[in-house]
PDB file of C-alpha atoms in Angstrom:
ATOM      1  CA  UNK C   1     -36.787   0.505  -1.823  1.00 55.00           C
ATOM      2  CA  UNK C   2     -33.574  -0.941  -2.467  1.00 56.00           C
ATOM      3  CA  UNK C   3     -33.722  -0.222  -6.435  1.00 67.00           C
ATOM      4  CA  UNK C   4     -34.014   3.049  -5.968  1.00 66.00           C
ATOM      5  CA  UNK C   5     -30.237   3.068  -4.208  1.00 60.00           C
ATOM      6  CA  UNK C   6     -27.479   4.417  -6.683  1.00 52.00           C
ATOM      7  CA  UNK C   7     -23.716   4.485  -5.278  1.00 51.00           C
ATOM      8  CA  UNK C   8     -21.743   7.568  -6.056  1.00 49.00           C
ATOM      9  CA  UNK C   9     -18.222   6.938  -5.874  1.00 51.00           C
ATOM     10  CA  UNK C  10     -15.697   9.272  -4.364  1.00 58.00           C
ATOM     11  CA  UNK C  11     -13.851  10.766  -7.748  1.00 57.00           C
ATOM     12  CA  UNK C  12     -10.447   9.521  -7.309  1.00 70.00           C
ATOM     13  CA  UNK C  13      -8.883   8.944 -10.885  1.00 76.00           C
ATOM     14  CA  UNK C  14      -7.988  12.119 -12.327  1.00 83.00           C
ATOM     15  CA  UNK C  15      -5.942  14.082 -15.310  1.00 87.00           C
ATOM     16  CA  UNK C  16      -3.601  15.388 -12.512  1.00 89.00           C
ATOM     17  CA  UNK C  17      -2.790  11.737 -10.706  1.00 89.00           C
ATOM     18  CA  UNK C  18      -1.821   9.963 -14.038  1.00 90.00           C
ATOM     19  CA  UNK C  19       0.436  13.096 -14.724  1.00 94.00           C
ATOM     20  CA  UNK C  20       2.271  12.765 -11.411  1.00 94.00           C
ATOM     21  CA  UNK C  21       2.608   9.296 -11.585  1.00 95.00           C
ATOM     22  CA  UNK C  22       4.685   9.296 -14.803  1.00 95.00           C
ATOM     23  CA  UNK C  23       7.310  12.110 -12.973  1.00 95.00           C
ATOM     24  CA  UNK C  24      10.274   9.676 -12.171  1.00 93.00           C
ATOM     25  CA  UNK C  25      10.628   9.237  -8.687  1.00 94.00           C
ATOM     26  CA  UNK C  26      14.050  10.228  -6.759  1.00 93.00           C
ATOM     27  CA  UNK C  27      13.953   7.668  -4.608  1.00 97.00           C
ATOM     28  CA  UNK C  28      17.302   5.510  -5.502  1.00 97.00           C
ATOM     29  CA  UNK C  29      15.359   2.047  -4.746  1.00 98.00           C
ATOM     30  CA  UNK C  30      12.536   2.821  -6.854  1.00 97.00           C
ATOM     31  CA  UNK C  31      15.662   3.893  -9.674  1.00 93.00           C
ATOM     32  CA  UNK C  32      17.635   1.107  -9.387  1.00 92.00           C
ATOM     33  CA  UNK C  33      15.218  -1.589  -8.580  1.00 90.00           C
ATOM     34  CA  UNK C  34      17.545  -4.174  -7.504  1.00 95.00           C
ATOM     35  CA  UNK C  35      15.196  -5.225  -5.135  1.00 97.00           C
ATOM     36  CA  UNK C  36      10.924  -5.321  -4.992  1.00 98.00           C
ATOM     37  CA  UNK C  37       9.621  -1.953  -3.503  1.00 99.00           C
ATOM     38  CA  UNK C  38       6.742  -2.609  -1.186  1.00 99.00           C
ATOM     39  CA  UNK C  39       5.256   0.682  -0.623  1.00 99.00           C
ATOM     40  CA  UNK C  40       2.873   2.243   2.484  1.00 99.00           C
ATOM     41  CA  UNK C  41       1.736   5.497   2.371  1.00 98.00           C
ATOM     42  CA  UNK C  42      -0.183   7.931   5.065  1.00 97.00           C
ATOM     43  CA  UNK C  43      -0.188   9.494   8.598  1.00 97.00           C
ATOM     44  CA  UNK C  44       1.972   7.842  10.535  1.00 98.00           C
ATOM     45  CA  UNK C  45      -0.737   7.342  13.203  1.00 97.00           C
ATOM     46  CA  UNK C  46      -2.014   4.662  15.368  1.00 97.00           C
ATOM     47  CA  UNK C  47      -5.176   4.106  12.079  1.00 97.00           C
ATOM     48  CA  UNK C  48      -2.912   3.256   9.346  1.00 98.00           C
ATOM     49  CA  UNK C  49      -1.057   0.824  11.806  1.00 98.00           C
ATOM     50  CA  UNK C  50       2.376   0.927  10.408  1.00 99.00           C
ATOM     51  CA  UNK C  51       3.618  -1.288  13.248  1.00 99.00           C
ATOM     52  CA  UNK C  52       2.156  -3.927  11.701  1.00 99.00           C
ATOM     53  CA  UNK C  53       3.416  -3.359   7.948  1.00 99.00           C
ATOM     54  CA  UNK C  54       6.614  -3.000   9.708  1.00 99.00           C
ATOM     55  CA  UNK C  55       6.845  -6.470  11.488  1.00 99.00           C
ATOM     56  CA  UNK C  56       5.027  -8.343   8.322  1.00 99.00           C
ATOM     57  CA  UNK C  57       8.088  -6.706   6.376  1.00 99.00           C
ATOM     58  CA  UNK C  58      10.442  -8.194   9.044  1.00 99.00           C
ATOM     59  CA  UNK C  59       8.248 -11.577   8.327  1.00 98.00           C
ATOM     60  CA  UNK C  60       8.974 -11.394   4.633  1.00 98.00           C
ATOM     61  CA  UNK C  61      12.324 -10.377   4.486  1.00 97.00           C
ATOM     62  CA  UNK C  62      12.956 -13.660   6.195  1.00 96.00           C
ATOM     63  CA  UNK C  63      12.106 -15.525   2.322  1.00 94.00           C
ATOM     64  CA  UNK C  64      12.280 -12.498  -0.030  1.00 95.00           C
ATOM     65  CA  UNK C  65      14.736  -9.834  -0.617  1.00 96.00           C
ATOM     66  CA  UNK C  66      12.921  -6.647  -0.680  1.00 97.00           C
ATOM     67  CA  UNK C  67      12.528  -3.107   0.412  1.00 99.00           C
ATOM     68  CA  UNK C  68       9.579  -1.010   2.101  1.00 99.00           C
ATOM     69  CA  UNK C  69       9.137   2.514   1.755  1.00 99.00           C
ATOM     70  CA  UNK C  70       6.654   4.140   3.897  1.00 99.00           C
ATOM     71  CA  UNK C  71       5.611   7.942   2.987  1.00 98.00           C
ATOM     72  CA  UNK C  72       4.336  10.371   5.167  1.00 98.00           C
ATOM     73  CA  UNK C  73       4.352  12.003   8.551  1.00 98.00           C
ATOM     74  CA  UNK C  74       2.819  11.656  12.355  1.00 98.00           C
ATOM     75  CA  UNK C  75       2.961  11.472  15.594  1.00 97.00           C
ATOM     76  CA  UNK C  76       3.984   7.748  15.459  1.00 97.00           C
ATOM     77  CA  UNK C  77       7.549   8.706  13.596  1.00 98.00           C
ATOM     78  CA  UNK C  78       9.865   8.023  16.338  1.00 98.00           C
ATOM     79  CA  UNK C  79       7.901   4.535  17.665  1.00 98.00           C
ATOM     80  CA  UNK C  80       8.152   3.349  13.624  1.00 99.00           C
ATOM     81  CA  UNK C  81      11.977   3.991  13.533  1.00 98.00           C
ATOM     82  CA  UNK C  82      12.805   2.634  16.914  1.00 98.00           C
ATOM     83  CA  UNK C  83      10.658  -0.481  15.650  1.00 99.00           C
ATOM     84  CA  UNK C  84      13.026  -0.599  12.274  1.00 99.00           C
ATOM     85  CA  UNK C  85      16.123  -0.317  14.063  1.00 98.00           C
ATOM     86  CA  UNK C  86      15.144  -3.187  16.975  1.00 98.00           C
ATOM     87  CA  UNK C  87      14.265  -5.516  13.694  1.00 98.00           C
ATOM     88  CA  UNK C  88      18.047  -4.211  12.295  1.00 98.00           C
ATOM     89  CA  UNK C  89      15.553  -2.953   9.101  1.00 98.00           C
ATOM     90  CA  UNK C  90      17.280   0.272   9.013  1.00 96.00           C
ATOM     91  CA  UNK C  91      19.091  -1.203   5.420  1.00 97.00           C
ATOM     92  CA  UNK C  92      15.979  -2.245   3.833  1.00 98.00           C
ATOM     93  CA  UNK C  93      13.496  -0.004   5.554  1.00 99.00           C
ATOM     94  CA  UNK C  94      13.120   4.209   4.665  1.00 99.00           C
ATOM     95  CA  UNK C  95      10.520   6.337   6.184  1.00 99.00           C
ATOM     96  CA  UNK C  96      11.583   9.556   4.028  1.00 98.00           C
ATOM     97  CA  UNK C  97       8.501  11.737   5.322  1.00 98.00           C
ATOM     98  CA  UNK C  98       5.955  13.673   3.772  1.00 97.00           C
ATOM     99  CA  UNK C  99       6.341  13.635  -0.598  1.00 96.00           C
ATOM    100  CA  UNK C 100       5.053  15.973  -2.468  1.00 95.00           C
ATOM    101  CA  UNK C 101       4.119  13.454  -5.216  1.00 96.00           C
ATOM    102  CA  UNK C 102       3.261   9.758  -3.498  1.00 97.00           C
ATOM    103  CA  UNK C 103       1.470   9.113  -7.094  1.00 97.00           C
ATOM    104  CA  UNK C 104       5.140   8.142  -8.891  1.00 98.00           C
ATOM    105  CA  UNK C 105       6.376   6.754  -5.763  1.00 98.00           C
ATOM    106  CA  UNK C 106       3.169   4.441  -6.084  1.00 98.00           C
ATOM    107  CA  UNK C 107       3.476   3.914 -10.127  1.00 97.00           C
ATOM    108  CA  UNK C 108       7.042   2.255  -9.601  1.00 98.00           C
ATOM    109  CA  UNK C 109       6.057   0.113  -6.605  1.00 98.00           C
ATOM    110  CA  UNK C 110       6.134  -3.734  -6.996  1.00 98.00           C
ATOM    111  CA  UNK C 111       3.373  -3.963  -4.122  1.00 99.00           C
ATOM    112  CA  UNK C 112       1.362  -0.979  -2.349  1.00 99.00           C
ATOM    113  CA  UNK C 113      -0.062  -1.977   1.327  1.00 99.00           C
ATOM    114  CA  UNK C 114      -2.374  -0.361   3.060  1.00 98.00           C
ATOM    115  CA  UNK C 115      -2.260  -2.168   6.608  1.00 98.00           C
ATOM    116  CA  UNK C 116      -4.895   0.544   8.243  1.00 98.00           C
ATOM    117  CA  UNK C 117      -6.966  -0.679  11.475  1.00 98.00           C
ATOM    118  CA  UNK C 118      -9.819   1.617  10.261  1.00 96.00           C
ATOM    119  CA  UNK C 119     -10.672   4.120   7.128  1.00 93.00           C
ATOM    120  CA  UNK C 120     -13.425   6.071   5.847  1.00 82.00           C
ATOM    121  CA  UNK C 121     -12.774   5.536   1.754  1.00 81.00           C
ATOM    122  CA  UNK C 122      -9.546   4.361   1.477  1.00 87.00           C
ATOM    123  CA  UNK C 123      -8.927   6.598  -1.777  1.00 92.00           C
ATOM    124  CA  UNK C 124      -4.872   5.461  -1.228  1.00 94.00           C
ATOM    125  CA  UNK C 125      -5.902   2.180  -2.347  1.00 96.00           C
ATOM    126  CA  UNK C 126      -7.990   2.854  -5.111  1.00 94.00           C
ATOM    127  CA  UNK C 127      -5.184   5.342  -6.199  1.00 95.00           C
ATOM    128  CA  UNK C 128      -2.564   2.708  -6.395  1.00 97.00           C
ATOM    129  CA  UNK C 129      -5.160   0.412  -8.196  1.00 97.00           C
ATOM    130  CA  UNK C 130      -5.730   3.137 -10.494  1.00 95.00           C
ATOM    131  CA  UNK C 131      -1.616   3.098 -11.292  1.00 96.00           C
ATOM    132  CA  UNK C 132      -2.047  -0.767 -12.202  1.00 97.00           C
ATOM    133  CA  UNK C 133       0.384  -1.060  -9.039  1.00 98.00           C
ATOM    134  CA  UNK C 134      -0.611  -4.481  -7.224  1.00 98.00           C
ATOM    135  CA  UNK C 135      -2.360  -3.998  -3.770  1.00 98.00           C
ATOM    136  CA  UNK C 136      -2.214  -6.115  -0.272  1.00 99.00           C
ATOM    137  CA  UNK C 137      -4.906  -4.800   2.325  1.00 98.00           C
ATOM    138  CA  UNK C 138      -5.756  -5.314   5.760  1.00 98.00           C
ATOM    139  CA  UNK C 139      -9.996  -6.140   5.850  1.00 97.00           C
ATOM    140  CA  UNK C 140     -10.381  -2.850   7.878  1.00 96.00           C
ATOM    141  CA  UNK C 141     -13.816  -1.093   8.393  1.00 92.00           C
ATOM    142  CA  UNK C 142     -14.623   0.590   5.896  1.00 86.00           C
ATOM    143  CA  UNK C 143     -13.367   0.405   1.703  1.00 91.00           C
ATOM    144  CA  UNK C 144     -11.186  -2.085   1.555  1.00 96.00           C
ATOM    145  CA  UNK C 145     -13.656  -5.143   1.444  1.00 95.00           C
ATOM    146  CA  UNK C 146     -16.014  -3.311  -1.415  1.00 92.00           C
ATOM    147  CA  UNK C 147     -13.345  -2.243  -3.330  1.00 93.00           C
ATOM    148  CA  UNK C 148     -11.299  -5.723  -3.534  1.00 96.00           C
ATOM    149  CA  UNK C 149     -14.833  -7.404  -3.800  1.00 94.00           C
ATOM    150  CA  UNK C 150     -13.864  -9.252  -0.456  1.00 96.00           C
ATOM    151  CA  UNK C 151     -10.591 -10.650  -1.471  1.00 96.00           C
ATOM    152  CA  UNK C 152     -11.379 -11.375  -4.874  1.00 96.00           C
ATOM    153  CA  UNK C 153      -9.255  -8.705  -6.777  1.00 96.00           C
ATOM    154  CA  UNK C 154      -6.255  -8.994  -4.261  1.00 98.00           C
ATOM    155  CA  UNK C 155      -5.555 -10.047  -0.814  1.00 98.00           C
ATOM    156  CA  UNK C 156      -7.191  -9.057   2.364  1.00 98.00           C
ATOM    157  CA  UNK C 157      -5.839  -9.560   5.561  1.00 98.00           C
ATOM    158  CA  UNK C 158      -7.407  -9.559   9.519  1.00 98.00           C
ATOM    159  CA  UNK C 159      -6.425  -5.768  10.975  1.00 98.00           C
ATOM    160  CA  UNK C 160      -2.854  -6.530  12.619  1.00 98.00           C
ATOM    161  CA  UNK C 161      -2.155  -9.712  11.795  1.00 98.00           C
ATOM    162  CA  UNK C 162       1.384  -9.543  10.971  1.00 98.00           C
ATOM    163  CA  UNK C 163       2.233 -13.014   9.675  1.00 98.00           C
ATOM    164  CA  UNK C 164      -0.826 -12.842   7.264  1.00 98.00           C
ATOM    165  CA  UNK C 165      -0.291  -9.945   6.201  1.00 99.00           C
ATOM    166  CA  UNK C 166       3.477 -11.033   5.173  1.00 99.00           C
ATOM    167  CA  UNK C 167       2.145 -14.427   3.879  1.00 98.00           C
ATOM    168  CA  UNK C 168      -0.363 -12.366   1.267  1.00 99.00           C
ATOM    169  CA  UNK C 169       2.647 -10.070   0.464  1.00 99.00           C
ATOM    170  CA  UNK C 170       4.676 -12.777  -0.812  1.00 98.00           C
ATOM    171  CA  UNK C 171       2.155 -14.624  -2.375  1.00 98.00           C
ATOM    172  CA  UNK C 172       1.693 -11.189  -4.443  1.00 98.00           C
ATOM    173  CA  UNK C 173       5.163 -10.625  -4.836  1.00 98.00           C
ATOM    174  CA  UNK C 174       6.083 -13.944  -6.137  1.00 96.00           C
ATOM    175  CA  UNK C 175       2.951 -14.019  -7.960  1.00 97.00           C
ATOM    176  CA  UNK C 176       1.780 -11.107  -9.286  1.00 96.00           C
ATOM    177  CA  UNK C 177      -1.443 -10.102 -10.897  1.00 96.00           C
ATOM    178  CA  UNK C 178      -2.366  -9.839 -14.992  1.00 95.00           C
ATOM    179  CA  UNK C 179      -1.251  -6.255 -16.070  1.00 95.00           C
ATOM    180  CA  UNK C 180      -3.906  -3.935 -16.203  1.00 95.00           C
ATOM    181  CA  UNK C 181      -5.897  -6.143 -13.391  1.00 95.00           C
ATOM    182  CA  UNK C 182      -5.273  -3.658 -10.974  1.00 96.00           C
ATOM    183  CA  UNK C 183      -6.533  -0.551 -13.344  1.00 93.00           C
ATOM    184  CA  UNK C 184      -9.679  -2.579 -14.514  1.00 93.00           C
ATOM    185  CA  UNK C 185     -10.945  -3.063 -10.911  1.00 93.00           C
ATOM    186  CA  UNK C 186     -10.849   0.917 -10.145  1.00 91.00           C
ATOM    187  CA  UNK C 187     -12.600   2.213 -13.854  1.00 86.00           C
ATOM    188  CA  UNK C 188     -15.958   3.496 -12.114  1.00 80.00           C
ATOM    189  CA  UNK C 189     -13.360   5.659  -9.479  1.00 76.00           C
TER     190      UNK C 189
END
């Protein structure tokens, strides 16, 4: 029967995440923050379609000054930077590799996006959430729709739509949500 159904959430908001998000991050964009830091995080595989976040940042950057930051590593590395240097990115675009810490890279973030074609629990998302850093998602099977209660706590996107996925980027930028909006959303993570 359908009462008896409980949902156990992975455990994603812990002791150790809020203490690495308050560690400053090196990264001189996220230091300086001349600019809005719209931040991607993961494999750099074919899921998390970074080809995507990639040409809805060249989108964007057409209206709003800004700068993406995409952490990790994969076998999609060389494809992504070939991609940012074809858009001429390579000023406002750094793929600095695996970080030991993504948590204070995500706390100082104006924007997180997670622009995945598929996930299992996207606990990135919730993570960033959890840091009161505003999201962007793509409407990928399966997490994203549940956790932004289809669209109502922030933006999703079709799975590699580029220009929507741009469009819902500004929008947050330019209009970003209450403080603490982001946090409330996550509390049973």
């Amino acid at each position: 029967a359908p009462e008896k159904i409980s949902v156990v959430r992975n455990p994603v908001i812990t002791s150790r995440l809020i203490k690495l998000a308050a560690e400053v991050p090196p990264h001189l964009w996220l230091k300086e923050k001349r600019f809005p830091v719209i931040l991607g995080a993961g494999r750099l595989t074919l899921q998390k379609d970074f080809v995507t976040l990639i040409s809805a940042f060249a989108e964007l950057s057409k209206r709003v000054q800004t700068r993406l930051i995409i952490l990790g590593e994969g076998d999609r590395r060389k494809e992504l930077l070939q991609l940012v240097e074809r858009l001429r990115l390579h000023d406002c675009v750094d793929l600095p590799g695996f970080i030991q810490n993504p948590y204070a890279y995500m706390a100082a973030a104006d924007l997180f996006v997670l622009s995945s074609r598929w996930e299992g629990s996207p606990n990135v998302l919730t993570e960033a959430m959890a840091l009161d850093t505003p999201v962007v998602s793509t409407d990928c099977p399966s997490g994203p729709g549940e956790i932004l209660e289809g669209g109502r706590i922030a933006p999703l996107v079709p799975v590699g739509k580029h220009e929507m996925l741009a469009a819902a980027m500004a929008g947050v930028l330019l209009n970003p949500p209450q403080p603490g909006s982001m946090k409330a959303a996550v509390k049973e993570y």
